[in-house]
Every structure is written in structure tokens, then in C-alpha cells.
Coordinates of C-alpha atoms and ligand atoms in Angstrom, one line a residue:
M240 CA 79.2 -128.1 -17.4
A241 CA 76.3 -127.1 -20.0
S242 CA 76.4 -129.6 -22.8
T243 CA 77.8 -128.7 -26.3
V244 CA 75.8 -129.2 -29.6
R245 CA 78.7 -132.0 -30.4
E246 CA 77.4 -133.7 -26.9
V247 CA 73.6 -133.5 -27.6
T248 CA 74.0 -134.7 -30.8
Y249 CA 76.0 -137.8 -29.9
D250 CA 73.4 -138.4 -27.3
V251 CA 70.6 -138.0 -30.6
L252 CA 72.2 -140.0 -32.5
R253 CA 72.5 -142.8 -29.7
D254 CA 68.8 -142.5 -28.6
L255 CA 67.8 -142.9 -32.2
G256 CA 69.9 -145.9 -32.8
M257 CA 72.0 -144.6 -35.3
T258 CA 75.7 -144.9 -33.8
T259 CA 77.3 -146.3 -37.1
I260 CA 78.8 -143.4 -38.9
F261 CA 79.0 -143.8 -43.1
G262 CA 81.4 -140.9 -44.3
N263 CA 83.7 -139.4 -46.0
P264 CA 85.2 -136.8 -43.6
G265 CA 86.6 -133.6 -44.6
S266 CA 88.0 -130.1 -42.8
S267 CA 84.6 -128.8 -42.0
E268 CA 83.4 -132.2 -40.8
L269 CA 86.2 -132.8 -38.2
P270 CA 84.9 -130.3 -35.0
F271 CA 82.1 -133.0 -35.3
L272 CA 84.0 -136.3 -35.3
K273 CA 86.8 -135.4 -32.8
D274 CA 86.2 -137.3 -29.8
M275 CA 83.6 -139.4 -31.2
P276 CA 82.6 -141.9 -28.2
P277 CA 83.5 -145.3 -28.2
D278 CA 80.4 -146.7 -28.9
F279 CA 80.0 -145.0 -32.0
R280 CA 81.7 -146.4 -35.3
Y281 CA 82.7 -144.7 -38.4
V282 CA 82.2 -146.7 -41.6
L283 CA 84.7 -145.0 -44.0
A284 CA 84.2 -145.2 -47.7
L285 CA 86.7 -143.3 -50.3
H286 CA 84.3 -141.5 -52.0
E287 CA 81.0 -139.8 -51.0
R288 CA 79.0 -141.9 -53.7
S289 CA 80.3 -145.0 -52.2
A290 CA 79.6 -143.8 -48.5
A291 CA 76.0 -142.8 -49.0
G292 CA 75.7 -145.9 -50.8
I293 CA 76.6 -148.6 -48.3
A294 CA 74.3 -146.9 -45.7
L295 CA 71.8 -147.4 -48.3
G296 CA 72.3 -150.8 -48.4
F297 CA 72.5 -151.2 -44.6
A298 CA 69.0 -148.8 -44.3
I299 CA 67.0 -151.2 -46.3
A300 CA 68.3 -154.4 -45.2
K301 CA 68.0 -153.3 -41.6
K302 CA 64.9 -151.6 -42.0
S303 CA 65.5 -148.5 -40.0
A304 CA 67.5 -145.1 -40.3
A305 CA 71.4 -145.1 -41.3
F306 CA 73.3 -142.0 -40.4
V307 CA 75.6 -140.3 -42.9
N308 CA 78.1 -137.8 -42.6
L309 CA 79.6 -136.4 -46.0
H310 CA 81.6 -133.7 -47.0
S311 CA 80.7 -130.1 -47.5
I312 CA 79.2 -129.3 -51.2
A313 CA 81.2 -132.6 -52.3
S314 CA 78.3 -134.1 -50.5
V315 CA 75.8 -133.6 -53.4
G316 CA 78.6 -132.9 -56.0
N317 CA 80.0 -136.8 -55.4
G318 CA 77.1 -138.1 -53.4
L319 CA 74.0 -136.9 -55.2
S320 CA 73.5 -140.4 -57.2
A321 CA 73.4 -142.2 -54.1
I322 CA 71.0 -139.6 -52.5
I323 CA 68.5 -139.6 -55.7
D324 CA 68.8 -143.8 -55.0
A325 CA 67.9 -142.9 -51.3
H326 CA 65.0 -141.2 -52.6
Y327 CA 63.9 -143.6 -55.1
C328 CA 64.5 -146.7 -52.9
H329 CA 62.8 -145.2 -50.2
A330 CA 65.9 -145.3 -47.9
P331 CA 65.6 -143.8 -44.8
L332 CA 69.0 -141.5 -44.7
V333 CA 70.0 -139.0 -42.3
I334 CA 72.7 -137.3 -44.5
T335 CA 74.4 -134.3 -42.7
T336 CA 77.1 -132.7 -44.2
G337 CA 79.5 -130.0 -43.2
Q338 CA 79.4 -125.9 -43.9
Q339 CA 81.6 -123.2 -43.7
D340 CA 81.8 -121.3 -40.5
R341 CA 79.2 -119.1 -39.9
R342 CA 81.3 -116.2 -39.6
Q343 CA 82.2 -116.0 -43.1
I344 CA 79.8 -117.9 -45.3
L345 CA 78.9 -114.6 -46.8
A346 CA 82.3 -114.2 -48.0
E347 CA 82.1 -117.2 -50.2
P348 CA 85.1 -118.7 -48.4
F349 CA 86.8 -121.7 -50.2
L350 CA 84.5 -125.2 -49.5
V351 CA 81.4 -123.4 -48.9
S352 CA 78.5 -125.3 -49.4
R353 CA 74.8 -124.5 -51.1
A354 CA 73.9 -128.2 -50.7
V355 CA 70.8 -127.5 -49.0
E356 CA 69.6 -125.9 -52.3
V357 CA 71.0 -128.5 -54.4
V358 CA 69.6 -132.0 -53.1
R359 CA 66.1 -130.4 -52.3
P360 CA 64.1 -132.3 -55.1
Y361 CA 65.6 -135.6 -54.0
V362 CA 65.1 -135.2 -50.3
K363 CA 62.2 -135.3 -48.0
W364 CA 63.7 -132.1 -46.1
A365 CA 66.6 -130.0 -46.2
C366 CA 67.6 -127.7 -44.1
E367 CA 70.6 -126.1 -42.8
P368 CA 69.4 -124.4 -38.8
L369 CA 69.2 -120.9 -38.4
R370 CA 71.2 -121.4 -34.8
A371 CA 73.9 -123.6 -33.6
E372 CA 71.7 -125.1 -31.4
D373 CA 69.2 -126.3 -33.2
V374 CA 71.1 -128.8 -35.0
P375 CA 70.3 -131.5 -32.4
A376 CA 66.6 -130.9 -32.7
A377 CA 67.2 -130.6 -36.3
I378 CA 68.9 -134.1 -36.5
A379 CA 66.2 -135.9 -34.6
R380 CA 63.2 -134.0 -36.9
G381 CA 65.0 -135.5 -39.6
Y382 CA 65.0 -138.8 -38.8
F383 CA 61.4 -138.5 -37.6
L384 CA 60.7 -137.6 -41.6
A385 CA 63.4 -140.1 -42.8
T386 CA 61.3 -143.1 -41.1
Q387 CA 58.0 -141.6 -42.1
S388 CA 56.6 -144.0 -44.5
P389 CA 57.0 -143.7 -47.6
Q390 CA 61.0 -143.5 -46.1
G391 CA 63.8 -141.6 -47.7
P392 CA 66.7 -139.1 -47.2
V393 CA 66.6 -135.9 -45.5
F394 CA 69.6 -134.0 -45.4
I395 CA 71.0 -131.3 -42.8
S396 CA 74.0 -128.5 -43.4
I397 CA 75.8 -127.8 -40.4
P398 CA 78.6 -124.7 -40.0
M399 CA 81.6 -125.9 -38.7
D400 CA 81.7 -123.7 -35.7
D401 CA 78.3 -124.8 -34.5
W402 CA 80.3 -128.3 -32.5
N403 CA 81.3 -126.6 -29.7
R404 CA 78.1 -124.0 -28.9
P405 CA 76.3 -124.6 -25.7
C406 CA 73.4 -126.5 -25.9
D407 CA 70.2 -127.7 -23.7
P408 CA 70.0 -131.7 -23.6
L409 CA 67.0 -132.6 -26.0
A410 CA 64.4 -135.2 -24.7
A411 CA 63.7 -138.4 -26.3
R412 CA 60.7 -138.8 -28.4
K413 CA 59.1 -141.5 -30.1
V414 CA 56.6 -140.6 -33.8
S415 CA 54.6 -143.7 -35.2
H416 CA 55.7 -144.0 -38.8
T417 CA 53.0 -145.9 -41.1
G418 CA 49.4 -144.6 -41.8
A419 CA 46.4 -147.2 -42.5
P420 CA 44.6 -146.9 -45.7
D421 CA 41.2 -145.6 -46.3
S422 CA 38.7 -148.7 -45.3
T423 CA 35.6 -147.2 -47.8
A424 CA 38.3 -146.9 -50.7
L425 CA 39.8 -150.6 -50.1
M426 CA 35.6 -151.2 -49.5
E427 CA 35.6 -150.2 -53.5
A428 CA 38.4 -152.7 -54.0
A429 CA 36.9 -155.6 -52.3
R430 CA 33.9 -155.3 -54.2
A431 CA 35.6 -155.7 -57.5
L432 CA 37.9 -158.1 -56.3
E433 CA 34.8 -160.2 -55.2
V434 CA 33.1 -160.2 -58.8
A435 CA 36.3 -160.4 -60.6
A436 CA 36.5 -163.7 -63.2
N437 CA 40.0 -163.7 -63.2
P438 CA 42.0 -161.4 -61.0
A439 CA 45.6 -160.3 -61.0
I440 CA 48.6 -158.8 -58.4
V441 CA 51.3 -157.1 -59.3
A442 CA 53.8 -157.3 -56.4
G443 CA 56.3 -154.0 -56.2
A444 CA 59.0 -153.3 -54.0
Q445 CA 57.2 -151.1 -51.1
I446 CA 56.0 -155.0 -50.1
E447 CA 59.1 -155.2 -48.6
E448 CA 59.1 -151.7 -47.3
D449 CA 56.0 -152.3 -45.2
S450 CA 57.0 -155.8 -44.1
A451 CA 53.9 -157.4 -46.0
W452 CA 55.4 -160.5 -47.5
H453 CA 53.2 -163.4 -45.8
E454 CA 50.1 -161.2 -46.0
V455 CA 50.5 -160.9 -50.1
I456 CA 51.1 -164.3 -50.2
A457 CA 48.1 -165.0 -48.0
L458 CA 45.7 -162.8 -50.2
A459 CA 47.1 -163.8 -53.5
E460 CA 46.2 -168.0 -52.3
H461 CA 43.1 -166.8 -51.1
L462 CA 42.1 -165.0 -54.5
R463 CA 43.9 -167.5 -56.5
A464 CA 45.3 -164.5 -58.5
R465 CA 48.3 -164.9 -60.8
V466 CA 51.0 -162.2 -59.4
Y467 CA 53.5 -160.3 -61.8
E468 CA 56.5 -159.1 -60.3
E469 CA 56.6 -155.2 -61.4
P470 CA 58.4 -153.9 -64.2
L471 CA 62.5 -152.9 -63.4
P472 CA 61.8 -154.5 -60.1
A473 CA 64.2 -152.8 -57.1
R474 CA 63.0 -155.8 -54.7
W475 CA 61.8 -159.3 -55.6
T476 CA 58.8 -159.1 -53.3
F477 CA 56.5 -162.6 -54.1
P478 CA 58.4 -166.1 -54.0
R479 CA 59.7 -167.3 -57.4
S480 CA 58.8 -170.9 -56.9
H481 CA 55.3 -169.9 -56.0
P482 CA 52.8 -171.4 -58.5
L483 CA 51.0 -168.3 -58.5
F484 CA 54.0 -166.7 -59.7
S485 CA 53.6 -165.3 -63.3
G486 CA 56.8 -163.6 -64.1
G487 CA 57.9 -160.1 -64.4
L488 CA 56.2 -156.9 -66.5
L489 CA 57.6 -155.2 -69.6
P490 CA 58.3 -151.7 -68.9
A491 CA 56.5 -149.9 -71.7
Q492 CA 53.2 -149.1 -72.0
A493 CA 51.5 -151.0 -75.0
P494 CA 53.5 -154.4 -74.1
L495 CA 52.6 -154.2 -70.3
A496 CA 49.0 -153.5 -71.0
A497 CA 48.6 -156.9 -73.3
Q498 CA 50.5 -158.9 -70.8
L499 CA 47.8 -158.0 -68.2
A500 CA 45.0 -158.1 -70.9
Q501 CA 43.6 -161.2 -69.8
H502 CA 42.5 -159.7 -66.2
D503 CA 39.4 -158.4 -65.7
V504 CA 40.7 -156.9 -62.3
V505 CA 44.3 -155.9 -61.5
L506 CA 45.4 -155.0 -58.0
V507 CA 48.6 -153.1 -57.9
L508 CA 50.4 -153.5 -54.4
G509 CA 53.7 -151.2 -53.5
A510 CA 54.6 -150.2 -56.7
P511 CA 54.1 -147.1 -59.5
V512 CA 51.6 -147.4 -62.2
F513 CA 54.1 -148.5 -63.9
L514 CA 57.8 -147.9 -64.0
Y515 CA 58.7 -147.2 -67.6
Y516 CA 61.9 -147.2 -70.0
A517 CA 61.3 -147.4 -73.5
Y518 CA 58.5 -144.7 -74.7
V519 CA 55.9 -147.0 -76.8
P520 CA 52.6 -145.9 -76.5
G521 CA 49.5 -147.6 -75.4
A522 CA 46.7 -147.5 -72.8
A523 CA 48.1 -148.2 -69.2
I524 CA 45.6 -150.9 -68.8
R525 CA 43.1 -152.6 -71.3
E526 CA 39.9 -150.6 -71.4
G527 CA 37.6 -152.8 -69.4
T528 CA 40.3 -153.7 -67.1
K529 CA 40.0 -152.4 -63.4
L530 CA 43.0 -151.3 -62.0
F531 CA 43.7 -150.6 -58.2
Q532 CA 46.8 -149.3 -56.9
I533 CA 48.1 -149.4 -53.3
T534 CA 50.9 -147.7 -52.3
N535 CA 52.6 -146.5 -49.3
S536 CA 53.6 -143.4 -51.6
P537 CA 51.2 -140.2 -52.0
S538 CA 53.4 -139.4 -55.3
D539 CA 53.0 -142.8 -56.7
A540 CA 49.2 -142.5 -56.0
A541 CA 49.4 -139.0 -57.7
S542 CA 51.4 -139.8 -60.9
A543 CA 49.6 -143.0 -61.6
L544 CA 48.5 -143.4 -65.3
A545 CA 44.9 -145.1 -64.5
G546 CA 43.1 -146.6 -61.9
T547 CA 42.0 -145.7 -58.7
S548 CA 45.0 -145.3 -56.0
I549 CA 44.7 -145.9 -52.2
V550 CA 47.5 -144.6 -50.1
G551 CA 48.6 -146.7 -47.0
N552 CA 50.5 -149.4 -45.5
I553 CA 50.1 -153.0 -48.0
A554 CA 50.5 -155.3 -45.0
A555 CA 47.4 -153.9 -43.2
A556 CA 45.4 -153.2 -46.6
A557 CA 46.1 -156.8 -47.9
Q558 CA 45.0 -158.3 -44.4
F559 CA 41.7 -155.6 -44.6
L560 CA 41.1 -157.5 -48.0
R561 CA 41.5 -161.0 -47.4
D562 CA 39.4 -160.7 -44.0
R563 CA 36.5 -159.5 -46.5
L564 CA 36.6 -161.6 -49.5
Q565 CA 35.5 -164.9 -50.0
K566 CA 38.8 -167.9 -50.5
R567 CA 38.2 -168.9 -54.1
E568 CA 38.6 -173.0 -54.7
P569 CA 42.1 -173.9 -55.9
Q570 CA 42.2 -173.5 -59.7
R571 CA 44.6 -175.4 -62.5
A572 CA 48.2 -174.6 -61.9
I573 CA 49.9 -172.2 -64.0
K574 CA 51.7 -173.6 -66.2
R575 CA 55.0 -171.9 -67.1
D576 CA 57.4 -172.0 -69.8
A577 CA 60.3 -174.5 -68.9
S578 CA 63.7 -172.8 -69.1
V579 CA 66.2 -174.4 -71.6
E580 CA 69.1 -175.9 -69.4
P581 CA 71.7 -173.6 -70.6
Q582 CA 74.7 -175.1 -72.2
P583 CA 78.8 -174.5 -71.3
S584 CA 80.4 -172.4 -74.1
H585 CA 83.5 -170.2 -74.8
P586 CA 83.0 -167.6 -73.8
M587 CA 80.2 -168.5 -71.7
T588 CA 76.8 -167.0 -72.0
T589 CA 75.3 -164.9 -69.0
A590 CA 72.3 -167.7 -68.8
Y591 CA 75.2 -170.6 -67.9
L592 CA 76.4 -168.3 -65.4
F593 CA 73.3 -167.6 -63.4
S594 CA 72.2 -171.3 -64.1
T595 CA 75.2 -172.2 -62.5
L596 CA 75.0 -169.8 -59.8
N597 CA 71.5 -170.9 -58.8
K598 CA 72.6 -174.5 -58.4
L599 CA 75.5 -173.2 -56.2
L600 CA 74.3 -170.8 -54.0
P601 CA 73.0 -171.2 -50.1
A602 CA 69.1 -170.9 -50.2
D603 CA 68.9 -167.6 -48.2
A604 CA 71.6 -165.8 -50.2
I605 CA 71.0 -162.3 -51.1
I606 CA 71.4 -160.7 -54.7
A607 CA 72.7 -157.2 -55.3
E608 CA 72.1 -156.9 -59.0
E609 CA 73.7 -154.4 -61.7
C610 CA 73.9 -156.1 -65.0
P611 CA 71.9 -154.0 -67.2
S612 CA 72.1 -156.4 -70.4
S613 CA 71.7 -159.6 -68.5
K614 CA 69.0 -158.7 -66.2
G615 CA 66.5 -161.0 -68.3
D616 CA 68.8 -164.2 -67.8
L617 CA 69.3 -163.4 -64.6
D618 CA 65.7 -162.8 -63.8
R619 CA 65.2 -166.4 -65.8
Y620 CA 67.6 -168.5 -63.7
L621 CA 67.7 -167.1 -60.5
Q622 CA 65.5 -168.5 -58.0
R623 CA 64.9 -166.9 -54.7
D624 CA 61.9 -167.4 -52.4
E625 CA 62.9 -165.5 -49.3
P626 CA 62.0 -161.9 -48.0
G627 CA 65.0 -159.8 -48.6
S628 CA 66.8 -161.5 -51.1
F629 CA 67.3 -159.3 -54.1
Y630 CA 68.2 -155.7 -54.8
S631 CA 68.4 -153.7 -58.0
V632 CA 68.9 -150.3 -59.0
R633 CA 65.5 -148.4 -59.2
S634 CA 67.0 -144.9 -60.6
G635 CA 68.6 -146.3 -63.6
I636 CA 71.9 -144.4 -62.2
L637 CA 74.8 -146.8 -62.7
G638 CA 77.2 -147.5 -59.4
F639 CA 74.4 -148.7 -57.3
A640 CA 75.4 -152.2 -56.7
V641 CA 78.9 -152.2 -55.2
P642 CA 78.4 -150.1 -52.0
L643 CA 74.7 -151.4 -52.0
A644 CA 76.4 -155.3 -51.4
V645 CA 78.7 -153.9 -48.9
G646 CA 75.8 -152.4 -46.8
L647 CA 73.6 -155.1 -47.3
Q648 CA 76.6 -157.6 -45.9
M649 CA 77.3 -155.5 -43.2
A650 CA 73.7 -155.7 -42.1
N651 CA 73.0 -159.5 -42.6
P652 CA 76.4 -161.3 -40.9
T653 CA 74.4 -164.3 -41.3
R654 CA 73.5 -164.3 -45.0
R655 CA 75.9 -164.3 -47.9
V656 CA 75.7 -161.6 -50.5
I657 CA 76.3 -162.2 -54.3
A658 CA 76.6 -158.8 -56.6
P659 CA 76.4 -159.9 -60.3
I660 CA 77.6 -156.5 -61.6
G661 CA 78.5 -155.5 -65.1
D662 CA 82.4 -154.9 -65.9
G663 CA 80.7 -150.8 -67.1
S664 CA 78.4 -150.5 -63.8
A665 CA 81.1 -151.8 -61.5
Q666 CA 83.6 -148.9 -62.3
Y667 CA 81.2 -145.9 -61.2
S668 CA 82.0 -146.5 -57.4
I669 CA 84.4 -149.2 -57.5
Q670 CA 86.3 -147.4 -54.4
A671 CA 83.5 -149.5 -52.5
L672 CA 85.7 -152.6 -52.6
W673 CA 88.3 -151.0 -50.2
T674 CA 85.4 -150.9 -47.6
A675 CA 84.5 -154.1 -48.1
V676 CA 88.1 -155.0 -47.6
Q677 CA 88.1 -152.9 -44.6
Q678 CA 85.4 -154.0 -42.7
Q679 CA 85.6 -157.7 -43.6
V680 CA 82.4 -158.3 -45.2
P681 CA 82.1 -161.5 -47.0
V682 CA 80.5 -160.2 -50.5
I683 CA 80.8 -162.1 -53.4
F684 CA 81.3 -159.8 -56.3
I685 CA 80.9 -161.6 -59.8
L686 CA 82.3 -159.0 -62.6
I687 CA 80.6 -159.7 -66.0
R688 CA 83.1 -159.2 -68.2
N689 CA 81.8 -158.4 -71.6
G690 CA 84.2 -155.6 -72.7
D691 CA 81.4 -153.5 -73.8
Y692 CA 78.1 -151.3 -72.5
S693 CA 75.7 -154.0 -74.0
A694 CA 72.7 -152.6 -72.5
L695 CA 73.3 -149.3 -74.7
R696 CA 74.4 -151.9 -77.9
G697 CA 71.0 -153.4 -77.0
F698 CA 68.7 -150.2 -76.6
S699 CA 70.3 -149.0 -80.0
N700 CA 69.5 -151.9 -81.7
F701 CA 65.5 -152.1 -80.2
T702 CA 65.2 -148.4 -81.0
S703 CA 67.0 -148.1 -85.0
V704 CA 69.6 -145.8 -83.7
G705 CA 71.8 -148.2 -85.8
S706 CA 75.6 -149.5 -84.4
N707 CA 77.5 -146.0 -85.4
V708 CA 77.9 -144.8 -81.8
P709 CA 81.2 -144.2 -80.4
G710 CA 81.9 -144.6 -76.5
I711 CA 80.5 -148.2 -76.7
E712 CA 83.6 -150.5 -75.7
I713 CA 85.6 -150.6 -72.8
P714 CA 88.7 -152.8 -73.5
G715 CA 91.7 -153.3 -71.3
I716 CA 90.0 -153.5 -67.7
D717 CA 91.7 -155.8 -65.4
A718 CA 89.2 -155.8 -62.6
V719 CA 91.4 -158.8 -61.1
K720 CA 94.2 -156.2 -60.2
I721 CA 92.0 -153.8 -59.4
A722 CA 90.8 -155.5 -56.4
Q723 CA 94.0 -156.9 -55.5
G724 CA 94.9 -153.4 -55.3
Y725 CA 92.4 -152.7 -52.8
G726 CA 93.4 -155.9 -50.7
M727 CA 91.1 -158.1 -51.9
A728 CA 91.4 -161.5 -53.4
A729 CA 89.9 -161.9 -56.9
W730 CA 90.7 -164.4 -59.7
E731 CA 89.5 -164.7 -63.3
V732 CA 87.2 -167.1 -64.8
D733 CA 87.6 -167.8 -68.4
K734 CA 86.3 -171.0 -69.6
A735 CA 83.1 -172.6 -68.3
E736 CA 84.2 -175.4 -66.8
E737 CA 86.0 -173.2 -64.4
L738 CA 82.6 -171.2 -63.1
A739 CA 81.5 -174.0 -60.7
P740 CA 84.7 -174.5 -58.7
A741 CA 85.5 -170.4 -58.4
I742 CA 82.2 -170.0 -57.2
K743 CA 82.6 -172.4 -54.1
R744 CA 85.9 -171.3 -53.4
A745 CA 84.4 -168.2 -53.2
L746 CA 82.0 -169.2 -51.2
L747 CA 84.6 -170.6 -48.4
E748 CA 86.2 -167.0 -48.6
K749 CA 85.7 -165.2 -44.5
G750 CA 86.4 -162.1 -46.4
P751 CA 85.3 -160.5 -49.6
C752 CA 86.3 -161.5 -53.0
L753 CA 85.7 -160.7 -56.4
I754 CA 85.5 -163.1 -59.4
S755 CA 85.7 -161.6 -62.8
V756 CA 83.8 -163.8 -65.7
N757 CA 84.4 -163.6 -69.1
V758 CA 81.2 -163.4 -71.0
Q759 CA 79.8 -163.1 -74.7
P760 CA 78.5 -159.6 -75.5
G761 CA 75.0 -159.2 -74.5
G762 CA 72.2 -156.8 -75.5
Q763 CA 70.6 -159.4 -77.4
T764 CA 67.1 -157.8 -75.9
C765 CA 66.1 -154.4 -74.2
M766 CA 65.1 -155.1 -70.7
G767 CA 63.1 -158.2 -72.2
M768 CA 61.9 -156.3 -75.3
D769 CA 62.6 -157.0 -78.9
Q770 CA 61.1 -155.3 -81.8
S771 CA 58.0 -157.1 -81.9
V772 CA 56.9 -154.8 -79.4
N773 CA 57.0 -151.7 -81.7
P774 CA 59.6 -149.7 -80.1
P775 CA 60.2 -145.9 -80.8
N776 CA 62.4 -145.4 -83.8
Y777 CA 65.2 -143.0 -83.0
G778 CA 67.3 -143.8 -86.4
Ligands
TPP1087 C1 75.4 -143.2 -64.1 C2 75.6 -143.4 -65.2 N1 76.2 -143.3 -66.3 C3 76.1 -143.8 -67.8 C4 74.5 -144.4 -67.9 C5 74.3 -145.3 -68.9 N2 74.6 -146.7 -69.6 C6 73.1 -147.3 -69.0 S1 73.8 -149.3 -69.0 C7 75.3 -148.9 -69.4 C8 76.3 -150.0 -69.8 C9 76.6 -150.7 -68.4 O1 77.8 -151.5 -68.6 P1 78.0 -152.5 -67.8 O2 77.5 -152.9 -66.7 O3 79.3 -153.3 -68.7 O4 76.8 -153.4 -68.6 P2 76.4 -154.4 -70.1 O5 75.5 -153.1 -70.6 O6 77.6 -154.3 -70.7 O7 75.4 -155.6 -69.4 C10 75.5 -147.4 -69.7 C11 76.6 -146.4 -69.6 C12 74.0 -144.8 -66.3 N3 72.5 -145.3 -66.8 N4 74.8 -144.3 -65.6

């Protein structure tokens, strides 16, 4: 008996290792989902943003592609922000979506989809196959593109009448997915580093994408180079307690260049040059400092504001450089300001929250962060030294961390995921709590309840907008009741002395839970910057 498009597609998905389907279904997806083979599992999320966001967490933690099936044009209406996140996070998602029956598309029926046109700037490839029998091959092609470095999402729209059409089986293939950096260009960087008096490394998220953690540590130790984290890091990619770790860079041109001014050679590994937030004009790097960027992203190479860019695998590049450079003699250890031990207060500060959390978390706990105004305190007081321990939003679109945490925990059953999330941020994809309960993944959600959009207050002060702005307060949200409504264990912490017992109790939970912690309003700085950096004036 001839195979159908549906049968061949499930065979292809199995061959490619994508047997989990993250989705939210509608009429146009039902012909695909019917009779799902028993070795597949379907992870339902109650909104497309959450379905794609959970898949994103799963894919980046597993370092392999995840399969997503969303509903028709709603896939990009509701799911677009997660697709944009996947684009910026280099998350390999193979996103499929239903389309109306081919035989009536021309008549613009209910639920007809132009998703392929809408999604195009944020995917590596978007396609609606011209023939039904091309669907399995399109999914395979999408998979190979999604997993090619730099990884990212692809999008395939599939008319609902395609699934029962006859189709020939598709032969399994292998496609390699990394590219070696250009050795001539790397030699130029090696020559500059050889004679550098005070080299520095900027560690970016792509280090983790390219499994380059250990190579980068070895290179930094070999060169005795200070290591800074890229601005607004989506991952932490260097051990925080390492003696060469020198903290994070500020996300604005002039202050960032000032931070690096003491270095004569700067090697940016796996990051853009640079990711800015507020516009504080200035040179990207001090005049006279030689800047080299090694990135797996041709786009980041092309858009860098300064320096020489080399495209290729970061681990291979770091090893190449170490093999060709003299090991430097150990220098004095870098002195970092000892952070002051935060004290309890009422309401408590986020500094106290994170320093308490840091004392109680298992060493291999994973942080899924989305707490805009308390990023600085989290950065100061949470220590993480292992790969795959810290994930944050890269696009700036809120609604990232609740689904992300669920996907990370599904992919990491032996490590605990802790998700500190602002009370505002949590609301953009709150229904992912339901999937956490249904999947019984033991994420600990720490809801940071300051009752407002503190980060916006901080930005207003920073840029002289002033305080006469509507839409900043968000009173009256009881996240404990919301979580309980989704079937999740949840409780409130109001006093500082209740915090440690609550965290200990959460760590004993077998399923997910949420702790809503009342804290002081934040926003004293803007992404770590205050008026001293000469911010733009929008007043
Ligand atoms: C989808 C989306 N909508 C709006 C914003 C603008 N925004 C940036 S920070 C912020 C406040 C977030 O509030 P909360 O999570 O409570 O954190 P806090 O600022 O209080 O630390 C808002 C609304 C955004 N970045 N993304």
C-alpha cells in the first residue's frame, strides 16, 4: 500500500529525532495529528507563544532541534514573539502550521493563513510546499537548515488536505552543521594577541551554542586575559567564581568602550559587537585598541561596529589560538569589589532575595531569568559556574521565561530550574504554568512582586522622561491564586524571615511551584547604568 504524506512525515520526524510535538491545535492541524504514533508525545500549551517558547527552552537545553505545530495564521499572530526569540537565541525550531484546504485558498476562507509572508524576517527559511508530496522533504530541509550554525527557526505552512495524499518514502540523510573559521584570519588575531600587553576576552552566548566553554576557559588561562560577559547576556558562558572573571559590560556605546579602555587587544567570542540598549554615542572601542570578533553568525560579523570579524565555530577558533600562542606567566589575581551582604528589610530588597537564593540553590541549578529591574542584583548575588546554568531574554520581548523554564526543565530532568520573573513579565505567557503542571516538571517560579513596571520607571528617570507617565503601576494581581487556578502549588512570602524556609520547601516539591515574593520597587539603575554615563535626554 502506498504511504501517505502523514505517514512519511512521522517517519522523517522519527529519523531526525523529533518525536516530541510542542503545539496548540486547531481544525487545520487535526488531519496531521490524528492517529499520532505511540512513540510520539504531544506537549500541549494553551497559547502559541507558550508552545513555541517551551520548545525553545527544550531545544537550546538539548542542543537539538525541536518540532512545533501551531495553528494556522494564529501561529504568527500569537506565536511570533517566541519565533523572534528563537531567531535571536539561535534556537533550532522546526515550526509547522496548518493552512486551509488548497482547493479553496484562493477564495480567502475562514482561517486562511499568510503566515509564510509574515514570519519571513525572523526565520532561516519559510515555505509552503507547492505540492503535497513535498511536505516531508520540506520538513527535512527545514531541519537541516535549522540545525546549521548559527542555528535558528524555520517555518513550514502545510495545507490541511495534504496529509492523506500519496507520498514516496524519503531516504534519511546526514548534513554537517558547523563551519571551521578561516585560519589566515585567525593568524592575524594570534599575532595581535602574541604582542598584547593587556588582552581581554568578551564571552558571549554563542560559546555555549558551540560547546566551547572549556576551550574558552583554557584560552583565557593561557593568555591570562580578563574575561567580561557580553552586555545583556542571554547566557552566562564563563564561570562566575573564576579569578579571571571581571563582570559584565554595560549595554551602551560610550560606557562599554570605557570599561574596555585599559585593554590593547579585545577578543569578542560568540557575541555581537555589541548589544546596546540606551543610545549613548561614542566609539564602539577606544581608539588604538585592536578588536577581533569570532562569531558563528555571519550577520553579527557583518553588523559589527568595529574591528575584524571572523566567522566560524568558537571552540575550534579558541583551540586554534591557544595552540599558536605562548602561555603567559600568571599575574596578580584580579581584585573584585566584595559585594556587601544584603540585610533583611520589609519589604525585602531583591539583593536580599538573590543572595538568600544563592545560598540555598544546588550548585547545578539552572536559572531562567526575566526580572528587568532586578537584573543587576541577580547578576551581583547569584553565582553559577557550570555550563547551561543561565538563560535570559535576548530580544527584549517580555513573556520569555515562563515557557522557557518549562522547556529547560523538560530537557534537564536531573537539574532544578529556578525562574525569577517579574510580576509584570510573568503575565505575558502565564498559561505556560498549566503545561508545567500537566508535564509535572518541577520548576520553581519565583515571582518578584513589586507591583509595577519598575524597569520603565528606571528608564524614565535615566533618560529624563520624568515620572508623569501612565501605565506603570500593576496593582491587584494575585499570582498565587492564578498559579493555584492552573493546579500549581503556590504561596506568598512577605517577610524576609519567611524567604529561606519557603525556598527550602520549594526544593522539596516533586512538581512545579510558585513563590510570590513581595519586594521593594526597583529601577534605581537602568540595566546597571545611572546618570553618570551621560544618557540620552528624552524629557
Ligand atoms: C511584550 C513586551 N511588552 C512591553 C515591554 C516593555 N517593558 C519592558 S520592562 C517592562 C516592565 C516589566 O515589569 P516586571 O516584570 O514587573 O519587572 P520590573 O520592571 O518591575 O522589574 C515592560 C512593560 C516589553 N519589553 N515587552
